[in-house]
Structure formats: structure tokens, C-alpha cells
Coordinates of C-alpha atoms in Angstrom, one line a residue:
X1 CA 35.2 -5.7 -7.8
X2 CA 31.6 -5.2 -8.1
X3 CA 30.2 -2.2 -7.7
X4 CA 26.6 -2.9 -8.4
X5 CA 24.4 -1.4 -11.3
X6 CA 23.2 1.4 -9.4
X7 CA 26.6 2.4 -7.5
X8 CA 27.8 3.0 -11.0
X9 CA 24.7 4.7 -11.8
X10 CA 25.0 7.5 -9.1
X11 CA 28.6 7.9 -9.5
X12 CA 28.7 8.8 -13.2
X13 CA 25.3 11.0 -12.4
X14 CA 27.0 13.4 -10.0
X15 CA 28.6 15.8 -12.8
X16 CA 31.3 16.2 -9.8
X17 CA 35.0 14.3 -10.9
X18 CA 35.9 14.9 -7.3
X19 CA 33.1 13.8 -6.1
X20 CA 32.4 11.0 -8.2
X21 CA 36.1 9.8 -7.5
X22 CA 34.7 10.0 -3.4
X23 CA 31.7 7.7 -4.2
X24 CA 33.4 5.2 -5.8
X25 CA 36.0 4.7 -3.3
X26 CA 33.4 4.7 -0.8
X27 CA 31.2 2.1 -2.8
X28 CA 34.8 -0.3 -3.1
X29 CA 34.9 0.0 0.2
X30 CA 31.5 -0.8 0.5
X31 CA 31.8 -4.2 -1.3
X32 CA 34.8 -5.0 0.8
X33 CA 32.8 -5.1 3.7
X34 CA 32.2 -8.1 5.9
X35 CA 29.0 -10.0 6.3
X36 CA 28.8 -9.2 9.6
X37 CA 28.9 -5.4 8.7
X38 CA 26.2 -6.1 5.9
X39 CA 28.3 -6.1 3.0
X40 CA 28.2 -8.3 -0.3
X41 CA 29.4 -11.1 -1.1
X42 CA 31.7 -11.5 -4.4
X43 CA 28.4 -13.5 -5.6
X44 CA 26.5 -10.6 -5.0
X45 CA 24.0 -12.1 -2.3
X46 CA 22.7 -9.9 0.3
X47 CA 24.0 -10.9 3.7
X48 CA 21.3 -10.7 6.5
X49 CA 21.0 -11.7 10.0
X50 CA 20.5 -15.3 10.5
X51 CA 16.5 -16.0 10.5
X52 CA 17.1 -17.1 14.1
X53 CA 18.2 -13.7 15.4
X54 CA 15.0 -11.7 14.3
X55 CA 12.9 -14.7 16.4
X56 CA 15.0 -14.0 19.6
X57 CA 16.1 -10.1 19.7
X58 CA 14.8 -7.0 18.5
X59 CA 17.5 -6.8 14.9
X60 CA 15.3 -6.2 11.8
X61 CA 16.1 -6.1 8.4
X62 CA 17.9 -3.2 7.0
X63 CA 16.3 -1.5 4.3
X64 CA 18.7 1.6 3.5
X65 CA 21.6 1.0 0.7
X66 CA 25.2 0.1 1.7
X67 CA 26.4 2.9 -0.4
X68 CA 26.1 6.4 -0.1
X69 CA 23.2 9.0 -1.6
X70 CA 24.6 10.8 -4.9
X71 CA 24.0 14.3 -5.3
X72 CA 21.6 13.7 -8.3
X73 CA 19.8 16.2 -10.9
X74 CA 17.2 18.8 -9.8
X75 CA 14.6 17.1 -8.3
X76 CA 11.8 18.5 -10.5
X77 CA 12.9 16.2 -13.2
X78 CA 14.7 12.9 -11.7
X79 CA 13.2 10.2 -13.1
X80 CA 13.7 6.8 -11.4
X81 CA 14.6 4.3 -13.5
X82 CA 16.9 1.4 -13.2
X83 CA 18.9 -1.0 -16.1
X84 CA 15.9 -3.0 -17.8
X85 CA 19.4 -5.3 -18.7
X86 CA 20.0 -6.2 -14.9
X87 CA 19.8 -5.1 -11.2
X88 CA 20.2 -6.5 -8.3
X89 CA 18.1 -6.4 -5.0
X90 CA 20.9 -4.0 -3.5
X91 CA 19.5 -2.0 -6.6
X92 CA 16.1 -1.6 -6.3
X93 CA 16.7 -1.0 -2.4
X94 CA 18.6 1.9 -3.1
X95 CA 16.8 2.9 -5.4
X96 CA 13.8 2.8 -3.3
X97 CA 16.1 4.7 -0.6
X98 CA 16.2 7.8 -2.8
X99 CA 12.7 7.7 -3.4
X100 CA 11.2 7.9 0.3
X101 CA 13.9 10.4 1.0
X102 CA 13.3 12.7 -1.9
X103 CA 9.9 13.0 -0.9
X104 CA 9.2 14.4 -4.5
X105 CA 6.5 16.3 -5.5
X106 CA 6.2 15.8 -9.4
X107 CA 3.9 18.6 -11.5
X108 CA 3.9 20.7 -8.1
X109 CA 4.4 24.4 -9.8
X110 CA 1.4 23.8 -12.2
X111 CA -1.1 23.1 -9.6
X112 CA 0.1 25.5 -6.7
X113 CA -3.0 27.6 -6.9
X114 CA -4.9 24.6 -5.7
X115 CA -4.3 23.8 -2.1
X116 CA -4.4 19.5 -1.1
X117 CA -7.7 18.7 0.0
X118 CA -6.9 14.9 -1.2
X119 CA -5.1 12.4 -0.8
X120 CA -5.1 9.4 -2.8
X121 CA -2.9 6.5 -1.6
X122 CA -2.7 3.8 -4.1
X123 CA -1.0 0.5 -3.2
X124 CA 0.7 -0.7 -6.5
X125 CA 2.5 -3.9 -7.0
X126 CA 3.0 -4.8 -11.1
X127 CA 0.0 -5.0 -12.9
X128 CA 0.9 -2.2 -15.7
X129 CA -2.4 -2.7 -17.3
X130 CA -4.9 -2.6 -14.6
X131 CA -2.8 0.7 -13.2
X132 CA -3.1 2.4 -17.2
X133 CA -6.9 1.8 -16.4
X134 CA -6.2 3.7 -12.8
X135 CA -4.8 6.5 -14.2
X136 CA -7.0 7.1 -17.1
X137 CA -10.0 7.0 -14.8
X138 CA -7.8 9.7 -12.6
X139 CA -7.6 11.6 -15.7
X140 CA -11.3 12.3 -15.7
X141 CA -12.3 12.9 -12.3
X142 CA -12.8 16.1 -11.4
X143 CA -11.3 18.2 -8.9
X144 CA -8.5 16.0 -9.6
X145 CA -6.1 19.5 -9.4
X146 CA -6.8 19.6 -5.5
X147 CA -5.5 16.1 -5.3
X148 CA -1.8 14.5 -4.3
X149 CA -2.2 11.4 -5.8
X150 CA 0.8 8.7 -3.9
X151 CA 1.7 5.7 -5.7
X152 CA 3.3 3.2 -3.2
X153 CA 5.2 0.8 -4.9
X154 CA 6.5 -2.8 -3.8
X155 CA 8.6 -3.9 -6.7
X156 CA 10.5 -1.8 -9.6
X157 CA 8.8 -2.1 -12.6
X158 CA 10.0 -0.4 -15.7
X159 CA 6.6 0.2 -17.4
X160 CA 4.8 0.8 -14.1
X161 CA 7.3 3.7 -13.4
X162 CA 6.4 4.8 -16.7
X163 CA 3.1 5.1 -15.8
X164 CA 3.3 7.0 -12.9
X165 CA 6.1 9.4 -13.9
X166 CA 4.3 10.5 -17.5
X167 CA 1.2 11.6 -15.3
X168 CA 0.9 15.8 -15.6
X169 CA -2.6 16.4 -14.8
X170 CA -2.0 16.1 -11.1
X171 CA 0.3 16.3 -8.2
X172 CA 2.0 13.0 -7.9
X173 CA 4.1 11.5 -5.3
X174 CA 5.7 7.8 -5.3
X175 CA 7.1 6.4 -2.2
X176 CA 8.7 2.8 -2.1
X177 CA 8.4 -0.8 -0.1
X178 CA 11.8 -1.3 1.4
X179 CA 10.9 -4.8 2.8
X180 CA 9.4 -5.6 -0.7
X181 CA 10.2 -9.9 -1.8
X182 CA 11.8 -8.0 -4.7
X183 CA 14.3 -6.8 -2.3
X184 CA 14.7 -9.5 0.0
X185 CA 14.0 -12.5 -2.0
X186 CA 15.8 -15.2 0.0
X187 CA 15.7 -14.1 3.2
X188 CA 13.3 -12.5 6.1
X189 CA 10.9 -10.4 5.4
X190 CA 10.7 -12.6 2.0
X191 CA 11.0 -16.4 2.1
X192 CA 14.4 -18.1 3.9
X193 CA 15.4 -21.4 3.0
X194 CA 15.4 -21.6 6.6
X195 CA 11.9 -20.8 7.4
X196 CA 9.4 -24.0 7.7
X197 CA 7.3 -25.2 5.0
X198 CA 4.0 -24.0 5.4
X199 CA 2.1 -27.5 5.4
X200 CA 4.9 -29.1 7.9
X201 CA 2.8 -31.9 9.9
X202 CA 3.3 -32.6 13.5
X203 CA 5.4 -35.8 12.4
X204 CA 7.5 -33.9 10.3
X205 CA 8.6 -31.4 13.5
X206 CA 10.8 -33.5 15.5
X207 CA 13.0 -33.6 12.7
X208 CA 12.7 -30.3 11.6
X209 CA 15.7 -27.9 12.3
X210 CA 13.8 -24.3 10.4
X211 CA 14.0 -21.3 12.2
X212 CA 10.0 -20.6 12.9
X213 CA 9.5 -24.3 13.9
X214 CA 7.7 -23.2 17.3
X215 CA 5.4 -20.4 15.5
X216 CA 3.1 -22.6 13.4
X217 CA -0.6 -20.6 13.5
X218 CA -3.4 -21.5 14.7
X219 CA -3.9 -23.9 12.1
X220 CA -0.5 -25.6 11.9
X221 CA 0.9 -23.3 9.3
X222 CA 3.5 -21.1 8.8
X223 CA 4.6 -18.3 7.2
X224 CA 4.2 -17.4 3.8
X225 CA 5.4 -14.2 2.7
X226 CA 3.9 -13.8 -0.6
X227 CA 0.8 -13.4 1.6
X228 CA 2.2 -11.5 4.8
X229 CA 4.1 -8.9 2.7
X230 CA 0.7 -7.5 1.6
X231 CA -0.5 -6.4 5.1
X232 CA 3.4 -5.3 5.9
X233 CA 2.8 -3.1 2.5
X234 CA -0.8 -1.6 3.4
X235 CA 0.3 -1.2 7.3
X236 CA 3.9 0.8 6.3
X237 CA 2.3 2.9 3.6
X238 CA -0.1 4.4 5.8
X239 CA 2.4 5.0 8.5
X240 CA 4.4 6.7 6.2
X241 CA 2.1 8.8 4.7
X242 CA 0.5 10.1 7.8
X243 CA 3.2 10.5 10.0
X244 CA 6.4 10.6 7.7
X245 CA 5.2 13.2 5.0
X246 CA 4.8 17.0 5.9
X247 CA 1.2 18.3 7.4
X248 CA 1.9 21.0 4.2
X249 CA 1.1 17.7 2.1
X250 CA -1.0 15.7 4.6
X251 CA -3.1 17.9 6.3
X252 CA -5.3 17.3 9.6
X253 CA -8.1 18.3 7.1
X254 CA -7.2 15.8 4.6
X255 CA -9.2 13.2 2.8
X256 CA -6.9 10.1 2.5
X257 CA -8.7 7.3 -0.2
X258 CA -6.9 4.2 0.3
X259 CA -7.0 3.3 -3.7
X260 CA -5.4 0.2 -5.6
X261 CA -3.9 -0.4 -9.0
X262 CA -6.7 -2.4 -10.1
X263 CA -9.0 0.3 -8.9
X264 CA -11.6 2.8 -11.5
X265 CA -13.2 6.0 -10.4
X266 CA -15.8 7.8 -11.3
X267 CA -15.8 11.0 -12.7
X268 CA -17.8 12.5 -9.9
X269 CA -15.8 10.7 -7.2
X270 CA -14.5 13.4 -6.0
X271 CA -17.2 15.6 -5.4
X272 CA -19.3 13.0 -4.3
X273 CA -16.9 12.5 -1.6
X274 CA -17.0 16.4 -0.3
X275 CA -21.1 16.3 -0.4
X276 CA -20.7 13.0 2.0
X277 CA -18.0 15.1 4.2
X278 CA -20.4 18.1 4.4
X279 CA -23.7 16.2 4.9
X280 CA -22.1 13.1 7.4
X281 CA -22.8 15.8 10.8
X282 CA -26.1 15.5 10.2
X283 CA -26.5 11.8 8.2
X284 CA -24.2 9.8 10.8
X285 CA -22.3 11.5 13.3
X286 CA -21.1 8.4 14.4
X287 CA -19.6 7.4 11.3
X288 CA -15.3 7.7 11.5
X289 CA -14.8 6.9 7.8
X290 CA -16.4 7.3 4.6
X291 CA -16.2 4.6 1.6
X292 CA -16.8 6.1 -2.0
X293 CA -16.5 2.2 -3.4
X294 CA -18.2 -1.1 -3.4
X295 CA -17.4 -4.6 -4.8
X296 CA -21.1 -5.2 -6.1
X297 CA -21.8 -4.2 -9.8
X298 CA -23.4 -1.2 -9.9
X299 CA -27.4 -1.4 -11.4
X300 CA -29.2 0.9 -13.4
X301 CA -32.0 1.4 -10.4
X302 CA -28.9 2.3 -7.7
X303 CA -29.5 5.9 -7.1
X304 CA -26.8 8.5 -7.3
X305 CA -28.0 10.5 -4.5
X306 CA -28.4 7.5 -1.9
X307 CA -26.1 6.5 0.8
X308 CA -26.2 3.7 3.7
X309 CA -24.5 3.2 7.2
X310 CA -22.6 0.3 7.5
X311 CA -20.4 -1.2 10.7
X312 CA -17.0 -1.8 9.3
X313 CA -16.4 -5.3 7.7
X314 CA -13.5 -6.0 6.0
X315 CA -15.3 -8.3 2.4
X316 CA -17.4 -4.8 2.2
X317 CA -16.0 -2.0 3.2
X318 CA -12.2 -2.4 2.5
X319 CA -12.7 -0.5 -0.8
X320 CA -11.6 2.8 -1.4
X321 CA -12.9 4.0 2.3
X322 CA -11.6 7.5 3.6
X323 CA -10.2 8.6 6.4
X324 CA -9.0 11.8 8.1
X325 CA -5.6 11.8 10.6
X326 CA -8.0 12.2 13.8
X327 CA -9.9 8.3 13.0
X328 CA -5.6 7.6 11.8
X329 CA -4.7 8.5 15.8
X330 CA -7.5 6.1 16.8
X331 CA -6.4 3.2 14.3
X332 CA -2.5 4.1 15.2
X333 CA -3.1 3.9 19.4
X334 CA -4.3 -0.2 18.2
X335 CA -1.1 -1.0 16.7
X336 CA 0.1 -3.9 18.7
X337 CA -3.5 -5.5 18.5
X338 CA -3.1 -5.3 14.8
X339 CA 0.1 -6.5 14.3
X340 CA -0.3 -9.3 16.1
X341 CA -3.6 -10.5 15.4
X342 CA -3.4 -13.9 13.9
X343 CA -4.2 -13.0 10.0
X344 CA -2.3 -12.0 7.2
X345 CA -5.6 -9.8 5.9
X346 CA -4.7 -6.0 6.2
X347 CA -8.6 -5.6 6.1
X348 CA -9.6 -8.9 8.6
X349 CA -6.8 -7.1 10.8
X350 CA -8.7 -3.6 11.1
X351 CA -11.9 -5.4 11.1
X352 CA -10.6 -7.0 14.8
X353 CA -9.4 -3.9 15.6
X354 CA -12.9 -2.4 14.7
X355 CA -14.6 -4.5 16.7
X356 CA -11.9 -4.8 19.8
X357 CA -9.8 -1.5 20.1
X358 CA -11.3 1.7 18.8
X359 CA -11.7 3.9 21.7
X360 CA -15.3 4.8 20.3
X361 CA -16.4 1.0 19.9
X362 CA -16.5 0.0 16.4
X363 CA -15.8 1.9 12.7
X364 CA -19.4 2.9 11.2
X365 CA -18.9 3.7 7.6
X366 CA -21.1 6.1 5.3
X367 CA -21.4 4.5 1.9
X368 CA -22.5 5.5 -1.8
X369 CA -25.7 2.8 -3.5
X370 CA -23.7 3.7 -6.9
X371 CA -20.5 3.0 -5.9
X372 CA -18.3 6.0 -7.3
X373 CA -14.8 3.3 -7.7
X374 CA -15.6 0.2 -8.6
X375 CA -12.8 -2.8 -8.6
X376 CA -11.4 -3.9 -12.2
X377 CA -9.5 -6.5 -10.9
X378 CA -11.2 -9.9 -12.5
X379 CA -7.7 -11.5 -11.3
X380 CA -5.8 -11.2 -8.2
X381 CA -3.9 -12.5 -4.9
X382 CA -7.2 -14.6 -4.1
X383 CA -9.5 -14.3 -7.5
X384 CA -8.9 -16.1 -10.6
X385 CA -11.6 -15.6 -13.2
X386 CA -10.7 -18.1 -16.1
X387 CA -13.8 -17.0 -17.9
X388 CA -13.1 -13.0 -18.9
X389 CA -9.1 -13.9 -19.2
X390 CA -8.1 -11.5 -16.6
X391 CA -9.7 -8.9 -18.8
X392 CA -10.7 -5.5 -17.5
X393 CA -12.3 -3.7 -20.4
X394 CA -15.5 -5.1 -20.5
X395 CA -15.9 -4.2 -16.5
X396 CA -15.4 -0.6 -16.9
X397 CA -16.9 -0.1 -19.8
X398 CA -19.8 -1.2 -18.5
X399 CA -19.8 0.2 -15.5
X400 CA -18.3 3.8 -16.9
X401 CA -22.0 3.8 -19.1
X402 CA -23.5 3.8 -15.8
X403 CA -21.9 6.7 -14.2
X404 CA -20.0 8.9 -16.7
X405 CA -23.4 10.7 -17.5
X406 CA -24.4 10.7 -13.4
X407 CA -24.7 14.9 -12.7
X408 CA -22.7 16.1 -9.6
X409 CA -24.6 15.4 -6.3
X410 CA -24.5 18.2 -3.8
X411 CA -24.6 17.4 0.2
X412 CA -28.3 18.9 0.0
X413 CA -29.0 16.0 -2.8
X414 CA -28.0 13.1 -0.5
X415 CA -30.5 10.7 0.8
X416 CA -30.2 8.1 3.5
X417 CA -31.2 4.9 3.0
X418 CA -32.2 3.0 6.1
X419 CA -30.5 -0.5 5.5
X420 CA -32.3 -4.2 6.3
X421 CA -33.7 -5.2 9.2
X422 CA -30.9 -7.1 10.9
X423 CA -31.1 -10.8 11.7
X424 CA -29.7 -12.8 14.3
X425 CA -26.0 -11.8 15.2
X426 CA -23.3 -13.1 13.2
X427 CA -20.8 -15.3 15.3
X428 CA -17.2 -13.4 15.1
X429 CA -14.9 -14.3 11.7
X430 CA -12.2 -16.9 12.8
X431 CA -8.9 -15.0 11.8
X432 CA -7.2 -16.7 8.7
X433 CA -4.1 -17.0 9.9
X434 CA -0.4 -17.1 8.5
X435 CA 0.6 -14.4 10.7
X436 CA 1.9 -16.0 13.9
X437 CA 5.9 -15.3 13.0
X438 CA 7.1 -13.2 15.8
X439 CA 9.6 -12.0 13.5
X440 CA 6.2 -10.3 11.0
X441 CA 4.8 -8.9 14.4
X442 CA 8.1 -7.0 15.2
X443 CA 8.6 -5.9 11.4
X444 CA 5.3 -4.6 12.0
X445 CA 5.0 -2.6 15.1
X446 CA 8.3 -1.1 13.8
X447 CA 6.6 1.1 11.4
X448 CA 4.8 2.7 13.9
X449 CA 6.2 6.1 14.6
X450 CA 5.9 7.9 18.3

């Protein structure tokens, strides 16, 4: 009999003998389950559907636990956390379970005279370092106390947990990945020994027997799910946030920054952000979403005060850009054309959308010169920079001695700067691919509420 690390785990937590007898009759029965029903196998393997059946019916992955929800310790102090000995994937996904349904509120009493005004949505994976640098920077912006700051993770980390859960100078919220690689490792939404290799030639077909062997992409390849799982990530977290969480959290009024772990803000961030809010009537009424950050280093002749109008592209304005839930509706009404356009880019996916879908044609951002969050990220998914060893400390140290001393900027202050004059139209971005799965497209469009 094998419980599982985290059955045991909320069984002895309950304080309840009856109850605790209860749950660990249920979890045996549980474990006695057949595959067919979902259960485990005596290796501990998570059964799934065949790869197959997502390609030709509507089934989907399951992401809630096979065991039942403990009655755990007040909420104002639970602290998720699992074995740093062992855990399985059956862990981390119920783990991840209790998380979205808890919908905790950590540090919520200390900051109830300050009502939300923002939301900052940061999509974590496990880069503990780079989020330490996130936090720190989150430390100093101000008006941080009208903030709900939501960590979304992918993959249980001990340390990153750490992280998030010492934070007290803010309102804090994590929610959790159910369809994380962490969680399904060897099978659908991760990578199935049954899927096709991703550079499987034409030759190679005819004697091919994978599951996805008629859903190559555009460019004869298929799936890989280190990459899709990123855009599944970004797409569920906002769906979740905006439609999942109470209004009393998320209001209609409600600044949402779409932040990553490898992100650094400014100390004025913040209030940069309300003068652009206030002043954007007037500046660009036709502008859906603001942006407070910018890939380009920042230079000591940017000016604080200066902003620029830019048509949504996704290499430029994919960074820290903000939106309310009325542009959220507009994005939301183009879900099919995002989740089935043929790239596994979150950002090259709105961009299309941008440019094909909006009702009001396409996404016109307002934008900082001095970027107020600036991307510490030297490596990642598709950078590797061999030269400053993956080091962020140099980066924000030079860029925190350009802004730390920058005075707060008030909507009166803001000056716009007209940009270049434009050349000779850009032919559309071929899409990138790796997104062709019907199986992705499904997994998609279900985390799209009504």
C-alpha cells in the first residue's frame, strides 16, 4: 500500500482521529483504484488517457488529486511545503489543488486599510535567484501596500516557496500550474513516449506509429512541450486570475502588470503607472494597454517624464504591459484564434490576435523612454549569455543607479514623444510554430471560462 507522501501528509495534519481514520481509508481506496478510474499503479505512475484519445475526443488531462482535501490549519498561516526527501507528481498536483482552491490571501489584515488598485501577476517557474532580485525590487516600490502581488507557479520548488511565503510587506497570493511537466512528466500535456519526435522526416513517417503523426506544423515539426507549456502557463494564469478570483480582489478598476521572475522594478513603478492611467484620455485615447517596461538598457539621456505610442508587437512590448478586465473581455472574445494560431509564443499569439481579432483593430500601447522594469534575465528559455555567467547583479545595479534617484512623475509631468517617421510596411511575422497538436489547442480553449 502506497499512500503517497502527501496523502500521509494531510492525514496526520487534520488533528481529527475520526477523521484522519476517514481519509486514510479513502486514500487506500484510492490507490486501489483501476487505471481506467485514474488510479496508481503499485509503481506509482500516473495513469492517463492514451495520447490517442485527447487527438480524437474532447477527454483532457485531469489535474485535481485522487484523494480527498484535508481539513488543514487556519488558513492565515498554512504554509505549502512538500518533503524536500521525495514527492511524487500525484504530490505536487495535490498540492497545487489546495492552492488554487484556498485562494489565500497572505498578510491581508496588515494592509486592509489600503484597498487593491494593483495587480501584479508574476509567472514563476524555478529560478530562486532571479525571483530574490524580484521581490527585493518589490520591496522598494512604492505604493506597493495597494498592491496584490500573485505568484503563479509551474513547478514546486522548496526555496522558491520560501521566497514567496516570507514576503510581509504586501498582500500576496500564489496560485499553481496543474498541467505543469512537473506534474505530468511522461505523458500529455508533458512529453509521451508516444508523441513524434520533433525532427521526424517525411521518410521516417510511413513507419512511424506516434500518436501526433498527422499534426507535424507548418514546418514539419511537432510538439515540444518544454516550449508549448509556456504559452499554456501564461494563457491559464490570466484566465484564472480574471475570471476565477473574486471582483473584491480583481476589480473592473484594476491594474493587472503581467511581471516575471526574472523581472526588476523601479521604485517609482508604481506611480508612474497611475500618472500614465490618468494622463492616457488625453495622450492616446486609443491606446488599450499600458507597458511600464522595455528590453533596451536604459541611458542616462532617457527622460523620466517621456512616453511613446507603440502598436503592439510581441519582441517590444511583451514586457510588463498592463491591462484592465474591459481590454481582458476583448482579448478573451479571441480565444479560439489564439489557441490555435500556429506558434508556441504566448506574446507572437496576442500579437496575431492584435493584428487579426480585436474588435477595435489592433492593441496601441503607451510606453515609458526610461523603462520603470527592466528584464534581469541574461539567461533564459531562448537567451544564453556565456559572457556575464547568467549573472544578474551587474544589470541591476546598473540600471537601479539610473532610476533609484528618478523623483515621482505626476500625469501633469508626462510628455509625449512623437516616435520615427515610419518606413515602408513590415511584411507580417511568419508564426514559429510547434503549436499544431490538436490536443494543445483543446487544453487551451479549455481554460477559457463563459
Amino acid at each position: 500500500m502506497n499512500v503517497g507522501a502527501l496523502g500521509w501528509r494531510r492525514v496526520l495534519k487534520t488533528g481529527c482521529p475520526l477523521a484522519g481514520l476517514l481519509l486514510l481509508l479513502l486514500a487506500v481506496l484510492d490507490q486501489s483504484a483501476s487505471p481506467a478510474d485514474g488510479g496508481r499503479s503499485s509503481g506509482g505512475h500516473l495513469y492517463t488517457l492514451k495520447d490517442s484519445d485527447f487527438l480524437h475526443s474532447n477527454h483532457l488531462p485531469d489535474a485535481n488529486p485522487r484523494f480527498p482535501v484535508s481539513v488543514r490549519e487556519p488558513l492565515t498561516s498554512a504554509k505549502y511545503q512538500l518533503s524536500a526527501l521525495a514527492f511524487t507528481p500525484e504530490d505536487v498536483r495535490g498540492l497545487f489543488f489546495d492552492i488554487n482552491q484556498d485562494q489565500l490571501v497572505r498578510n491581508d489584515r496588515s494592509f486592509k486599510f489600503a484597498p487593491i488598485k494593483f495587480v501584479l501577476l508574476v509567472m514563476v517557474h524555478d529560478r530562486a535567484e532571479y525571483l530574490s532580485h524580484l521581490i527585493d525590487s518589490l520591496r522598494a516600490v512604492r505604493r506597493i501596500e495597494e498592491a496584490l502581488v500573485v505568484f503563479s507557479h509551474d513547478v514546486y520548488d522548496e526555496q522558491v516557496f520560501q521566497h514567496v511565503q516570507n514576503i510581509t510587506f504586501a498582500r500576496v497570493m500564489q496560485i499553481a500550474f496543474s498541467f505543469s511537466l512537473q506534474i505530468f512528466p511522461d505523458s500529455f500535456p508533458g512529453q509521451s513516449a508516444s508523441d513524434c519526435p520533433r525532427d521526424a522526416t517525411k521518410a521516417q513517417l510511413p513507419q512511424l506509429t506516434c500518436a501526433n503523426k498527422n499534426y507535424p506544423d507548418q514546418y514539419g515539426h511537432y510538439r515540444e512541450s518544454k516550449f508549448t507549456v509556456i504559452k499554456h502557463h501564461w494563457w491559464w494564469k490570466l484566465n484564472h486570475v480574471m475570471d476565477e478570483l473574486p471582483r473584491t480582489l480583481v476589480s473592473d478598476e484594476a491594474e493587472v502588470v503581467l511581471l516575471e521572475e526574472d523581472h526588476f522594478l523601479a521604485p517609482d513603478a508604481l506611480e508612474l503607472l497611475v500618472a500614465m492611467r490618468d494622463r492616457l484620455p488625453e495622450l492616446c485615447p486609443q491606446c488599450s494597454l499600458l507597458q511600464i517596461g522595455d528590453y533596451k538598457s536604459p541611458a542616462s539621456s532617457d527622460n523620466p517624464k517621456a512616453v511613446r505610442i507603440d502598436a503592439f508587437v510581441s519582441s517590444r512590448n511583451n514586457m510588463a504591459f498592463v491591462l484592465r478586465r474591459n481590454i481582458w473581455e476583448d482579448i478573451k472574445a479571441c480565444a479560439n484564434a489564439f489557441c490555435t494560431y500556429g506558434d508556441y509564443n504566448w506574446d507572437w499569439s496576442l500579437t496575431h490576435i492584435s493584428k487579426n481579432c480585436i474588435p477595435d483593430g489592433e492593441l496601441q500601447v503607451l510606453v515609458p523612454i526610461l523603462p520603470r522594469v527592466m528584464h534581469a534575465g541574461v539567461c533564459g528559455v531562448h537567451k544564453k549569455d556565456k559572457t556575464r555567467k547568467c549573472d544578474p547583479k551587474s544589470i541591476i545595479s546598473g540600471y537601479l543607479n539610473k532610476v533609484k534617484h528618478v523623483p515621482t512623475v505626476s500625469a501633469a509631468d508626462l510628455l509625449l514623444v512623437k516616435p520615427a517617421a515610419a518606413g515602408k510596411p513590415k511584411k507580417p511575422s511568419k508564426p514559429n510554430g510547434g503549436w499544431s497538436d490538436p490536443r494543445d489547442h483543446k487544453l487551451c480553449m479549455s481554460f477559457v471560462h463563459p
